[in-house]
Amino acid sequence: MRDIALVGIGKIATDQHVPALAASEDWRLVATVSRSGTVEGVEAFTDFDAFLEGRPEVGTVSLCLPPVPRYAYAEAALRAGRHVMLEKPPGATLAEVQALARLADEAGLTLYATWHSRMAPGVAPARDWLADKRIERVAIDWREDVRRWHPGQEWVFEPGGMGVFDPGINALSILTAILPFDIHVQQATLEVPENRQTPIGAEIALSGNVRAVFDWRHEGEQTWRIEVDTDAGRLTLSEGGHRLTIDGAEQGPAAGGAPIPGEYPALYARMAELVGAGASDVDLAPMIHVADAMTLGRRETARPFEF
């Protein structure tokens, strides 16, 4: 097993990263860095530089910080000779993640820009089924309640927080994993609350007859659905990629009854593979589509939003 440190002990870390590491056969969580959060039984630091100096033998760090401060931590870790795993989105800008990728390559270190939704069990079978099909239409319907998933987290509506694209990028990460061709944003409409900086709703049209609707105000049943109409029928990924149907028939994502790992355990298994192979994985396609939507999007003022 390899030693790893977890940086940023907030909701996503405690809900997903800590349990995934506790169950991992590849990793041993030996340190955390956070201003306030800790993990029972694990050495806790409040300063990242103090961790880097005090635990030089810990060769890998997983960064669960919000996107805006993440670059400085990742750069410091790479310059200190540590492999780096990035929570999604991998940074606040494309340029900074590209700079990190170059730095990791020059240092011979692993940099992994993770997209957890790609690890949902229906995604790989969907990609395989679509590989030889003619795709006629794609519709994404991604609606959830920001108060439920990001309670009181004001940073999501600040510059760099991405607003509704924080969940929307999950859909785009699945889309770019399953389509057998490249796509690009053609137009977008962004609904921005008058008291906020980032959108709470968005509609996007992409090439290839792809349409996406994202809404962060949805208080009913949470909806994470992608429909793909093809010359061989309709493929549907629902429940964020965990359920796959073709023309309404359920498809078994785990062939032969093999156990299905959770998204985050699968991410950490992938990180172990990358470190072992001396490789990196920095796919920025989902982030490029968000950046393009922000650039091309027509902004409409929405009613004020408060948590």
PDB file of C-alpha atoms in Angstrom:
ATOM      1  CA  MET A   1       0.000   0.000   0.000  1.00  0.00           C
ATOM      2  CA  ARG A   2       1.063   3.565  -0.683  1.00  0.00           C
ATOM      3  CA  ASP A   3       0.716   6.480   1.743  1.00  0.00           C
ATOM      4  CA  ILE A   4      -1.561   9.362   0.767  1.00  0.00           C
ATOM      5  CA  ALA A   5      -2.622  12.694   2.274  1.00  0.00           C
ATOM      6  CA  LEU A   6      -6.057  14.248   1.885  1.00  0.00           C
ATOM      7  CA  VAL A   7      -6.191  18.035   1.600  1.00  0.00           C
ATOM      8  CA  GLY A   8      -9.470  19.842   2.308  1.00  0.00           C
ATOM      9  CA  ILE A   9     -11.674  17.968   4.764  1.00  0.00           C
ATOM     10  CA  GLY A  10     -15.103  19.235   3.799  1.00  0.00           C
ATOM     11  CA  LYS A  11     -18.356  17.607   2.716  1.00  0.00           C
ATOM     12  CA  ILE A  12     -17.071  15.831  -0.390  1.00  0.00           C
ATOM     13  CA  ALA A  13     -14.018  14.544   1.483  1.00  0.00           C
ATOM     14  CA  THR A  14     -15.989  13.149   4.411  1.00  0.00           C
ATOM     15  CA  ASP A  15     -18.825  11.796   2.247  1.00  0.00           C
ATOM     16  CA  GLN A  16     -16.721  10.181  -0.482  1.00  0.00           C
ATOM     17  CA  HIS A  17     -12.939  10.362  -0.222  1.00  0.00           C
ATOM     18  CA  VAL A  18     -12.495   9.196   3.366  1.00  0.00           C
ATOM     19  CA  PRO A  19     -14.730   6.094   2.993  1.00  0.00           C
ATOM     20  CA  ALA A  20     -13.108   5.250  -0.347  1.00  0.00           C
ATOM     21  CA  LEU A  21      -9.633   5.428   1.163  1.00  0.00           C
ATOM     22  CA  ALA A  22     -10.689   3.439   4.219  1.00  0.00           C
ATOM     23  CA  ALA A  23     -11.783   0.593   1.935  1.00  0.00           C
ATOM     24  CA  SER A  24      -8.857   0.860  -0.482  1.00  0.00           C
ATOM     25  CA  GLU A  25      -6.347  -1.933  -0.965  1.00  0.00           C
ATOM     26  CA  ASP A  26      -3.974   0.507  -2.670  1.00  0.00           C
ATOM     27  CA  TRP A  27      -3.851   3.487  -0.313  1.00  0.00           C
ATOM     28  CA  ARG A  28      -3.294   4.243   3.350  1.00  0.00           C
ATOM     29  CA  LEU A  29      -4.522   7.647   4.564  1.00  0.00           C
ATOM     30  CA  VAL A  30      -1.746   8.934   6.830  1.00  0.00           C
ATOM     31  CA  ALA A  31      -2.287  12.707   6.954  1.00  0.00           C
ATOM     32  CA  THR A  32      -4.894  15.403   6.392  1.00  0.00           C
ATOM     33  CA  VAL A  33      -4.584  19.135   5.797  1.00  0.00           C
ATOM     34  CA  SER A  34      -7.511  21.377   6.671  1.00  0.00           C
ATOM     35  CA  ARG A  35      -8.227  24.570   8.574  1.00  0.00           C
ATOM     36  CA  SER A  36     -10.877  22.815  10.647  1.00  0.00           C
ATOM     37  CA  GLY A  37     -11.691  19.278   9.478  1.00  0.00           C
ATOM     38  CA  THR A  38      -9.972  16.135  10.689  1.00  0.00           C
ATOM     39  CA  VAL A  39     -10.236  12.365  10.294  1.00  0.00           C
ATOM     40  CA  GLU A  40     -10.171  10.278  13.447  1.00  0.00           C
ATOM     41  CA  GLY A  41      -6.873   8.486  13.945  1.00  0.00           C
ATOM     42  CA  VAL A  42      -5.085  10.380  11.157  1.00  0.00           C
ATOM     43  CA  GLU A  43      -2.384  13.000  11.713  1.00  0.00           C
ATOM     44  CA  ALA A  44      -3.867  16.439  11.032  1.00  0.00           C
ATOM     45  CA  PHE A  45      -2.106  19.534   9.703  1.00  0.00           C
ATOM     46  CA  THR A  46      -3.613  22.991   9.339  1.00  0.00           C
ATOM     47  CA  ASP A  47      -0.836  24.272   7.057  1.00  0.00           C
ATOM     48  CA  PHE A  48       0.118  22.633   3.745  1.00  0.00           C
ATOM     49  CA  ASP A  49       3.744  23.755   3.808  1.00  0.00           C
ATOM     50  CA  ALA A  50       4.082  22.271   7.290  1.00  0.00           C
ATOM     51  CA  PHE A  51       2.756  18.958   5.951  1.00  0.00           C
ATOM     52  CA  LEU A  52       5.151  18.978   2.998  1.00  0.00           C
ATOM     53  CA  GLU A  53       8.077  19.647   5.307  1.00  0.00           C
ATOM     54  CA  GLY A  54       6.977  17.329   8.101  1.00  0.00           C
ATOM     55  CA  ARG A  55       5.927  14.285   6.036  1.00  0.00           C
ATOM     56  CA  PRO A  56       8.350  14.072   3.081  1.00  0.00           C
ATOM     57  CA  GLU A  57       7.774  10.318   2.784  1.00  0.00           C
ATOM     58  CA  VAL A  58       4.099  10.749   1.803  1.00  0.00           C
ATOM     59  CA  GLY A  59       4.367  10.570  -1.956  1.00  0.00           C
ATOM     60  CA  THR A  60       0.796  11.362  -3.017  1.00  0.00           C
ATOM     61  CA  VAL A  61      -1.739  14.056  -2.157  1.00  0.00           C
ATOM     62  CA  SER A  62      -5.425  14.188  -3.048  1.00  0.00           C
ATOM     63  CA  LEU A  63      -6.779  17.732  -3.268  1.00  0.00           C
ATOM     64  CA  CYS A  64     -10.439  18.216  -2.301  1.00  0.00           C
ATOM     65  CA  LEU A  65     -10.312  21.999  -2.009  1.00  0.00           C
ATOM     66  CA  PRO A  66     -12.624  24.317  -3.963  1.00  0.00           C
ATOM     67  CA  PRO A  67     -11.275  25.041  -7.465  1.00  0.00           C
ATOM     68  CA  VAL A  68      -9.936  28.572  -6.941  1.00  0.00           C
ATOM     69  CA  PRO A  69      -7.209  27.858  -4.335  1.00  0.00           C
ATOM     70  CA  ARG A  70      -6.352  24.438  -5.722  1.00  0.00           C
ATOM     71  CA  TYR A  71      -3.635  25.484  -8.181  1.00  0.00           C
ATOM     72  CA  ALA A  72      -1.275  26.812  -5.509  1.00  0.00           C
ATOM     73  CA  TYR A  73      -1.552  23.589  -3.517  1.00  0.00           C
ATOM     74  CA  ALA A  74      -1.073  21.384  -6.565  1.00  0.00           C
ATOM     75  CA  GLU A  75       1.937  23.376  -7.747  1.00  0.00           C
ATOM     76  CA  ALA A  76       3.544  23.209  -4.288  1.00  0.00           C
ATOM     77  CA  ALA A  77       2.928  19.472  -4.082  1.00  0.00           C
ATOM     78  CA  LEU A  78       4.418  18.790  -7.516  1.00  0.00           C
ATOM     79  CA  ARG A  79       7.454  20.963  -6.790  1.00  0.00           C
ATOM     80  CA  ALA A  80       7.899  18.972  -3.588  1.00  0.00           C
ATOM     81  CA  GLY A  81       7.957  15.747  -5.622  1.00  0.00           C
ATOM     82  CA  ARG A  82       4.465  14.475  -4.786  1.00  0.00           C
ATOM     83  CA  HIS A  83       1.948  12.860  -7.120  1.00  0.00           C
ATOM     84  CA  VAL A  84      -1.319  14.827  -7.236  1.00  0.00           C
ATOM     85  CA  MET A  85      -4.962  13.786  -7.589  1.00  0.00           C
ATOM     86  CA  LEU A  86      -7.456  16.585  -8.315  1.00  0.00           C
ATOM     87  CA  GLU A  87     -11.149  16.589  -7.372  1.00  0.00           C
ATOM     88  CA  LYS A  88     -13.400  17.796 -10.173  1.00  0.00           C
ATOM     89  CA  PRO A  89     -13.270  20.335 -11.694  1.00  0.00           C
ATOM     90  CA  PRO A  90      -9.476  20.107 -11.763  1.00  0.00           C
ATOM     91  CA  GLY A  91      -9.002  23.861 -11.406  1.00  0.00           C
ATOM     92  CA  ALA A  92     -10.497  27.294 -11.785  1.00  0.00           C
ATOM     93  CA  THR A  93      -9.091  27.803 -15.309  1.00  0.00           C
ATOM     94  CA  LEU A  94      -7.918  25.655 -18.173  1.00  0.00           C
ATOM     95  CA  ALA A  95      -4.538  27.392 -18.341  1.00  0.00           C
ATOM     96  CA  GLU A  96      -3.644  26.573 -14.753  1.00  0.00           C
ATOM     97  CA  VAL A  97      -4.422  22.878 -15.180  1.00  0.00           C
ATOM     98  CA  GLN A  98      -2.393  22.794 -18.382  1.00  0.00           C
ATOM     99  CA  ALA A  99       0.493  24.383 -16.464  1.00  0.00           C
ATOM    100  CA  LEU A 100       0.204  21.704 -13.778  1.00  0.00           C
ATOM    101  CA  ALA A 101       0.229  18.982 -16.432  1.00  0.00           C
ATOM    102  CA  ARG A 102       3.437  20.371 -17.902  1.00  0.00           C
ATOM    103  CA  LEU A 103       5.004  20.614 -14.448  1.00  0.00           C
ATOM    104  CA  ALA A 104       4.065  17.023 -13.618  1.00  0.00           C
ATOM    105  CA  ASP A 105       5.431  15.792 -16.946  1.00  0.00           C
ATOM    106  CA  GLU A 106       8.743  17.620 -16.473  1.00  0.00           C
ATOM    107  CA  ALA A 107       9.085  16.205 -12.955  1.00  0.00           C
ATOM    108  CA  GLY A 108       8.095  12.661 -13.935  1.00  0.00           C
ATOM    109  CA  LEU A 109       5.122  12.754 -11.558  1.00  0.00           C
ATOM    110  CA  THR A 110       1.496  11.656 -11.865  1.00  0.00           C
ATOM    111  CA  LEU A 111      -1.277  14.231 -12.209  1.00  0.00           C
ATOM    112  CA  TYR A 112      -4.827  12.869 -12.302  1.00  0.00           C
ATOM    113  CA  ALA A 113      -7.764  15.129 -13.140  1.00  0.00           C
ATOM    114  CA  THR A 114     -10.657  13.029 -11.883  1.00  0.00           C
ATOM    115  CA  TRP A 115     -14.204  12.865 -13.216  1.00  0.00           C
ATOM    116  CA  HIS A 116     -16.104  10.711 -10.751  1.00  0.00           C
ATOM    117  CA  SER A 117     -19.266  10.378 -12.851  1.00  0.00           C
ATOM    118  CA  ARG A 118     -17.307   8.560 -15.540  1.00  0.00           C
ATOM    119  CA  MET A 119     -16.869   5.769 -13.008  1.00  0.00           C
ATOM    120  CA  ALA A 120     -20.626   5.155 -12.733  1.00  0.00           C
ATOM    121  CA  PRO A 121     -21.331   1.547 -13.791  1.00  0.00           C
ATOM    122  CA  GLY A 122     -23.419   2.366 -16.854  1.00  0.00           C
ATOM    123  CA  VAL A 123     -20.900   4.665 -18.517  1.00  0.00           C
ATOM    124  CA  ALA A 124     -18.411   2.174 -20.002  1.00  0.00           C
ATOM    125  CA  PRO A 125     -21.150  -0.134 -21.373  1.00  0.00           C
ATOM    126  CA  ALA A 126     -22.887   2.904 -22.879  1.00  0.00           C
ATOM    127  CA  ARG A 127     -19.664   3.969 -24.584  1.00  0.00           C
ATOM    128  CA  ASP A 128     -19.139   0.481 -25.974  1.00  0.00           C
ATOM    129  CA  TRP A 129     -22.712   0.194 -27.287  1.00  0.00           C
ATOM    130  CA  LEU A 130     -22.592   3.610 -28.985  1.00  0.00           C
ATOM    131  CA  ALA A 131     -19.220   3.029 -30.644  1.00  0.00           C
ATOM    132  CA  ASP A 132     -20.665   1.781 -33.968  1.00  0.00           C
ATOM    133  CA  LYS A 133     -24.070   3.514 -33.909  1.00  0.00           C
ATOM    134  CA  ARG A 134     -25.264   6.564 -35.837  1.00  0.00           C
ATOM    135  CA  ILE A 135     -26.252   9.101 -33.216  1.00  0.00           C
ATOM    136  CA  GLU A 136     -29.258  11.226 -34.161  1.00  0.00           C
ATOM    137  CA  ARG A 137     -30.019  13.204 -31.007  1.00  0.00           C
ATOM    138  CA  VAL A 138     -28.730  13.634 -27.451  1.00  0.00           C
ATOM    139  CA  ALA A 139     -30.732  15.202 -24.630  1.00  0.00           C
ATOM    140  CA  ILE A 140     -29.294  15.902 -21.172  1.00  0.00           C
ATOM    141  CA  ASP A 141     -31.623  16.687 -18.268  1.00  0.00           C
ATOM    142  CA  TRP A 142     -29.633  17.432 -15.082  1.00  0.00           C
ATOM    143  CA  ARG A 143     -31.677  18.945 -12.242  1.00  0.00           C
ATOM    144  CA  GLU A 144     -30.802  18.985  -8.555  1.00  0.00           C
ATOM    145  CA  ASP A 145     -31.167  21.032  -5.382  1.00  0.00           C
ATOM    146  CA  VAL A 146     -28.059  23.053  -4.522  1.00  0.00           C
ATOM    147  CA  ARG A 147     -29.249  23.395  -0.919  1.00  0.00           C
ATOM    148  CA  ARG A 148     -29.166  19.644  -0.543  1.00  0.00           C
ATOM    149  CA  TRP A 149     -25.762  18.980  -2.092  1.00  0.00           C
ATOM    150  CA  HIS A 150     -23.881  22.184  -1.211  1.00  0.00           C
ATOM    151  CA  PRO A 151     -25.574  23.468   1.957  1.00  0.00           C
ATOM    152  CA  GLY A 152     -24.336  26.951   2.795  1.00  0.00           C
ATOM    153  CA  GLN A 153     -21.358  26.701   0.445  1.00  0.00           C
ATOM    154  CA  GLU A 154     -21.334  30.273  -0.819  1.00  0.00           C
ATOM    155  CA  TRP A 155     -18.193  29.689  -2.918  1.00  0.00           C
ATOM    156  CA  VAL A 156     -20.184  27.805  -5.564  1.00  0.00           C
ATOM    157  CA  PHE A 157     -21.760  31.112  -6.613  1.00  0.00           C
ATOM    158  CA  GLU A 158     -18.517  33.087  -6.556  1.00  0.00           C
ATOM    159  CA  PRO A 159     -16.239  33.501  -9.601  1.00  0.00           C
ATOM    160  CA  GLY A 160     -14.503  30.181 -10.186  1.00  0.00           C
ATOM    161  CA  GLY A 161     -17.234  28.260  -8.384  1.00  0.00           C
ATOM    162  CA  MET A 162     -19.039  27.507 -11.694  1.00  0.00           C
ATOM    163  CA  GLY A 163     -22.572  27.612 -10.269  1.00  0.00           C
ATOM    164  CA  VAL A 164     -24.859  25.041 -11.877  1.00  0.00           C
ATOM    165  CA  PHE A 165     -21.945  23.772 -13.933  1.00  0.00           C
ATOM    166  CA  ASP A 166     -20.550  22.203 -10.760  1.00  0.00           C
ATOM    167  CA  PRO A 167     -23.071  19.363 -11.217  1.00  0.00           C
ATOM    168  CA  GLY A 168     -23.481  20.029 -14.945  1.00  0.00           C
ATOM    169  CA  ILE A 169     -19.852  19.189 -15.610  1.00  0.00           C
ATOM    170  CA  ASN A 170     -20.626  15.684 -14.339  1.00  0.00           C
ATOM    171  CA  ALA A 171     -23.066  15.254 -17.225  1.00  0.00           C
ATOM    172  CA  LEU A 172     -20.519  16.660 -19.662  1.00  0.00           C
ATOM    173  CA  SER A 173     -17.874  14.290 -18.324  1.00  0.00           C
ATOM    174  CA  ILE A 174     -20.167  11.348 -19.086  1.00  0.00           C
ATOM    175  CA  LEU A 175     -21.132  12.756 -22.476  1.00  0.00           C
ATOM    176  CA  THR A 176     -17.521  13.211 -23.593  1.00  0.00           C
ATOM    177  CA  ALA A 177     -16.722   9.687 -22.405  1.00  0.00           C
ATOM    178  CA  ILE A 178     -19.512   7.916 -24.309  1.00  0.00           C
ATOM    179  CA  LEU A 179     -19.783   9.782 -27.622  1.00  0.00           C
ATOM    180  CA  PRO A 180     -17.690   8.369 -30.482  1.00  0.00           C
ATOM    181  CA  PHE A 181     -17.089  11.846 -31.948  1.00  0.00           C
ATOM    182  CA  ASP A 182     -16.049  15.305 -30.786  1.00  0.00           C
ATOM    183  CA  ILE A 183     -18.583  18.038 -30.062  1.00  0.00           C
ATOM    184  CA  HIS A 184     -18.457  21.768 -29.344  1.00  0.00           C
ATOM    185  CA  VAL A 185     -20.730  24.379 -27.802  1.00  0.00           C
ATOM    186  CA  GLN A 186     -22.745  26.400 -30.323  1.00  0.00           C
ATOM    187  CA  GLN A 187     -24.870  28.554 -28.050  1.00  0.00           C
ATOM    188  CA  ALA A 188     -25.974  28.820 -24.417  1.00  0.00           C
ATOM    189  CA  THR A 189     -28.344  30.652 -22.120  1.00  0.00           C
ATOM    190  CA  LEU A 190     -27.225  31.246 -18.535  1.00  0.00           C
ATOM    191  CA  GLU A 191     -29.593  32.224 -15.712  1.00  0.00           C
ATOM    192  CA  VAL A 192     -27.660  34.191 -13.100  1.00  0.00           C
ATOM    193  CA  PRO A 193     -29.374  35.257  -9.839  1.00  0.00           C
ATOM    194  CA  GLU A 194     -29.189  39.024  -9.458  1.00  0.00           C
ATOM    195  CA  ASN A 195     -27.288  38.631  -6.169  1.00  0.00           C
ATOM    196  CA  ARG A 196     -24.822  36.001  -7.445  1.00  0.00           C
ATOM    197  CA  GLN A 197     -21.892  35.732  -9.859  1.00  0.00           C
ATOM    198  CA  THR A 198     -22.416  32.314 -11.460  1.00  0.00           C
ATOM    199  CA  PRO A 199     -25.452  30.675 -13.105  1.00  0.00           C
ATOM    200  CA  ILE A 200     -28.100  28.707 -11.269  1.00  0.00           C
ATOM    201  CA  GLY A 201     -29.610  27.413 -14.517  1.00  0.00           C
ATOM    202  CA  ALA A 202     -28.318  26.873 -18.050  1.00  0.00           C
ATOM    203  CA  GLU A 203     -29.377  25.557 -21.447  1.00  0.00           C
ATOM    204  CA  ILE A 204     -26.715  24.597 -23.968  1.00  0.00           C
ATOM    205  CA  ALA A 205     -26.814  23.591 -27.623  1.00  0.00           C
ATOM    206  CA  LEU A 206     -23.825  21.636 -28.895  1.00  0.00           C
ATOM    207  CA  SER A 207     -22.888  20.247 -32.277  1.00  0.00           C
ATOM    208  CA  GLY A 208     -24.146  16.776 -33.144  1.00  0.00           C
ATOM    209  CA  ASN A 209     -27.730  17.731 -32.186  1.00  0.00           C
ATOM    210  CA  VAL A 210     -26.888  17.699 -28.467  1.00  0.00           C
ATOM    211  CA  ARG A 211     -28.995  19.719 -26.033  1.00  0.00           C
ATOM    212  CA  ALA A 212     -28.465  20.085 -22.290  1.00  0.00           C
ATOM    213  CA  VAL A 213     -30.595  21.582 -19.532  1.00  0.00           C
ATOM    214  CA  PHE A 214     -29.056  22.192 -16.096  1.00  0.00           C
ATOM    215  CA  ASP A 215     -31.049  23.479 -13.107  1.00  0.00           C
ATOM    216  CA  TRP A 216     -29.851  23.922  -9.522  1.00  0.00           C
ATOM    217  CA  ARG A 217     -33.231  24.965  -8.096  1.00  0.00           C
ATOM    218  CA  HIS A 218     -34.969  21.605  -8.448  1.00  0.00           C
ATOM    219  CA  GLU A 219     -36.620  20.582  -5.177  1.00  0.00           C
ATOM    220  CA  GLY A 220     -38.382  17.432  -6.360  1.00  0.00           C
ATOM    221  CA  GLU A 221     -36.877  14.138  -7.418  1.00  0.00           C
ATOM    222  CA  GLN A 222     -33.254  14.707  -8.360  1.00  0.00           C
ATOM    223  CA  THR A 223     -32.772  14.094 -12.081  1.00  0.00           C
ATOM    224  CA  TRP A 224     -29.500  13.105 -13.781  1.00  0.00           C
ATOM    225  CA  ARG A 225     -30.461  11.724 -17.198  1.00  0.00           C
ATOM    226  CA  ILE A 226     -28.906  11.436 -20.670  1.00  0.00           C
ATOM    227  CA  GLU A 227     -30.911  10.130 -23.651  1.00  0.00           C
ATOM    228  CA  VAL A 228     -29.197   9.175 -26.900  1.00  0.00           C
ATOM    229  CA  ASP A 229     -31.313   8.391 -29.954  1.00  0.00           C
ATOM    230  CA  THR A 230     -29.518   6.211 -32.502  1.00  0.00           C
ATOM    231  CA  ASP A 231     -30.230   4.234 -35.636  1.00  0.00           C
ATOM    232  CA  ALA A 232     -30.433   1.151 -33.404  1.00  0.00           C
ATOM    233  CA  GLY A 233     -32.692   2.534 -30.683  1.00  0.00           C
ATOM    234  CA  ARG A 234     -32.633   4.797 -27.652  1.00  0.00           C
ATOM    235  CA  LEU A 235     -29.948   4.517 -24.994  1.00  0.00           C
ATOM    236  CA  THR A 236     -30.742   6.094 -21.640  1.00  0.00           C
ATOM    237  CA  LEU A 237     -28.359   6.720 -18.769  1.00  0.00           C
ATOM    238  CA  SER A 238     -30.182   7.758 -15.615  1.00  0.00           C
ATOM    239  CA  GLU A 239     -29.346   8.161 -11.943  1.00  0.00           C
ATOM    240  CA  GLY A 240     -26.116   9.870 -12.930  1.00  0.00           C
ATOM    241  CA  GLY A 241     -24.910   6.958 -15.046  1.00  0.00           C
ATOM    242  CA  HIS A 242     -25.765   4.226 -12.559  1.00  0.00           C
ATOM    243  CA  ARG A 243     -28.698   2.882 -14.590  1.00  0.00           C
ATOM    244  CA  LEU A 244     -28.486   1.982 -18.269  1.00  0.00           C
ATOM    245  CA  THR A 245     -31.400   1.033 -20.505  1.00  0.00           C
ATOM    246  CA  ILE A 246     -31.684   0.463 -24.253  1.00  0.00           C
ATOM    247  CA  ASP A 247     -35.186   0.894 -25.623  1.00  0.00           C
ATOM    248  CA  GLY A 248     -36.381   0.578 -22.033  1.00  0.00           C
ATOM    249  CA  ALA A 249     -34.645  -2.735 -21.363  1.00  0.00           C
ATOM    250  CA  GLU A 250     -32.341  -2.784 -18.350  1.00  0.00           C
ATOM    251  CA  GLN A 251     -28.710  -3.495 -19.143  1.00  0.00           C
ATOM    252  CA  GLY A 252     -26.379  -5.211 -16.668  1.00  0.00           C
ATOM    253  CA  PRO A 253     -23.296  -2.968 -16.221  1.00  0.00           C
ATOM    254  CA  ALA A 254     -21.368  -5.643 -14.321  1.00  0.00           C
ATOM    255  CA  ALA A 255     -20.973  -8.520 -16.740  1.00  0.00           C
ATOM    256  CA  GLY A 256     -20.949 -11.927 -15.124  1.00  0.00           C
ATOM    257  CA  GLY A 257     -22.196 -10.585 -11.826  1.00  0.00           C
ATOM    258  CA  ALA A 258     -18.875  -8.964 -10.888  1.00  0.00           C
ATOM    259  CA  PRO A 259     -19.163  -6.461  -8.041  1.00  0.00           C
ATOM    260  CA  ILE A 260     -19.511  -2.819  -9.056  1.00  0.00           C
ATOM    261  CA  PRO A 261     -17.112  -0.471  -7.250  1.00  0.00           C
ATOM    262  CA  GLY A 262     -18.316   2.952  -6.180  1.00  0.00           C
ATOM    263  CA  GLU A 263     -17.233   5.980  -8.167  1.00  0.00           C
ATOM    264  CA  TYR A 264     -14.630   7.194  -5.680  1.00  0.00           C
ATOM    265  CA  PRO A 265     -13.110   3.777  -4.933  1.00  0.00           C
ATOM    266  CA  ALA A 266     -12.717   3.421  -8.697  1.00  0.00           C
ATOM    267  CA  LEU A 267     -10.991   6.807  -8.882  1.00  0.00           C
ATOM    268  CA  TYR A 268      -8.469   5.804  -6.248  1.00  0.00           C
ATOM    269  CA  ALA A 269      -7.867   2.488  -7.975  1.00  0.00           C
ATOM    270  CA  ARG A 270      -7.192   4.406 -11.184  1.00  0.00           C
ATOM    271  CA  MET A 271      -4.811   6.742  -9.344  1.00  0.00           C
ATOM    272  CA  ALA A 272      -2.882   3.720  -8.077  1.00  0.00           C
ATOM    273  CA  GLU A 273      -2.615   2.408 -11.657  1.00  0.00           C
ATOM    274  CA  LEU A 274      -1.324   5.752 -12.904  1.00  0.00           C
ATOM    275  CA  VAL A 275       1.273   6.108 -10.165  1.00  0.00           C
ATOM    276  CA  GLY A 276       2.418   2.530 -10.739  1.00  0.00           C
ATOM    277  CA  ALA A 277       2.761   3.150 -14.474  1.00  0.00           C
ATOM    278  CA  GLY A 278       4.400   6.560 -14.101  1.00  0.00           C
ATOM    279  CA  ALA A 279       1.578   8.114 -16.133  1.00  0.00           C
ATOM    280  CA  SER A 280      -0.867  11.028 -15.917  1.00  0.00           C
ATOM    281  CA  ASP A 281      -4.511  11.440 -16.941  1.00  0.00           C
ATOM    282  CA  VAL A 282      -5.577  15.042 -17.538  1.00  0.00           C
ATOM    283  CA  ASP A 283      -8.618  15.100 -19.826  1.00  0.00           C
ATOM    284  CA  LEU A 284     -10.008  18.638 -19.917  1.00  0.00           C
ATOM    285  CA  ALA A 285     -12.859  18.075 -22.389  1.00  0.00           C
ATOM    286  CA  PRO A 286     -15.698  18.575 -19.857  1.00  0.00           C
ATOM    287  CA  MET A 287     -14.087  21.759 -18.534  1.00  0.00           C
ATOM    288  CA  ILE A 288     -13.577  23.114 -22.058  1.00  0.00           C
ATOM    289  CA  HIS A 289     -17.318  22.846 -22.742  1.00  0.00           C
ATOM    290  CA  VAL A 290     -18.112  24.728 -19.529  1.00  0.00           C
ATOM    291  CA  ALA A 291     -15.619  27.461 -20.400  1.00  0.00           C
ATOM    292  CA  ASP A 292     -17.086  27.741 -23.896  1.00  0.00           C
ATOM    293  CA  ALA A 293     -20.631  27.941 -22.524  1.00  0.00           C
ATOM    294  CA  MET A 294     -19.528  30.736 -20.190  1.00  0.00           C
ATOM    295  CA  THR A 295     -17.936  32.537 -23.153  1.00  0.00           C
ATOM    296  CA  LEU A 296     -20.810  32.114 -25.606  1.00  0.00           C
ATOM    297  CA  GLY A 297     -23.664  32.180 -23.113  1.00  0.00           C
ATOM    298  CA  ARG A 298     -26.335  34.857 -23.211  1.00  0.00           C
ATOM    299  CA  ARG A 299     -26.930  35.920 -19.609  1.00  0.00           C
ATOM    300  CA  GLU A 300     -30.411  36.351 -18.171  1.00  0.00           C
ATOM    301  CA  THR A 301     -31.044  37.755 -14.703  1.00  0.00           C
ATOM    302  CA  ALA A 302     -32.846  35.368 -12.353  1.00  0.00           C
ATOM    303  CA  ARG A 303     -34.480  36.056  -9.009  1.00  0.00           C
ATOM    304  CA  PRO A 304     -32.135  36.367  -6.003  1.00  0.00           C
ATOM    305  CA  PHE A 305     -30.998  33.135  -4.393  1.00  0.00           C
ATOM    306  CA  GLU A 306     -30.254  32.505  -0.711  1.00  0.00           C
ATOM    307  CA  PHE A 307     -29.298  29.276   1.012  1.00  0.00           C
TER     308      PHE A 307
END
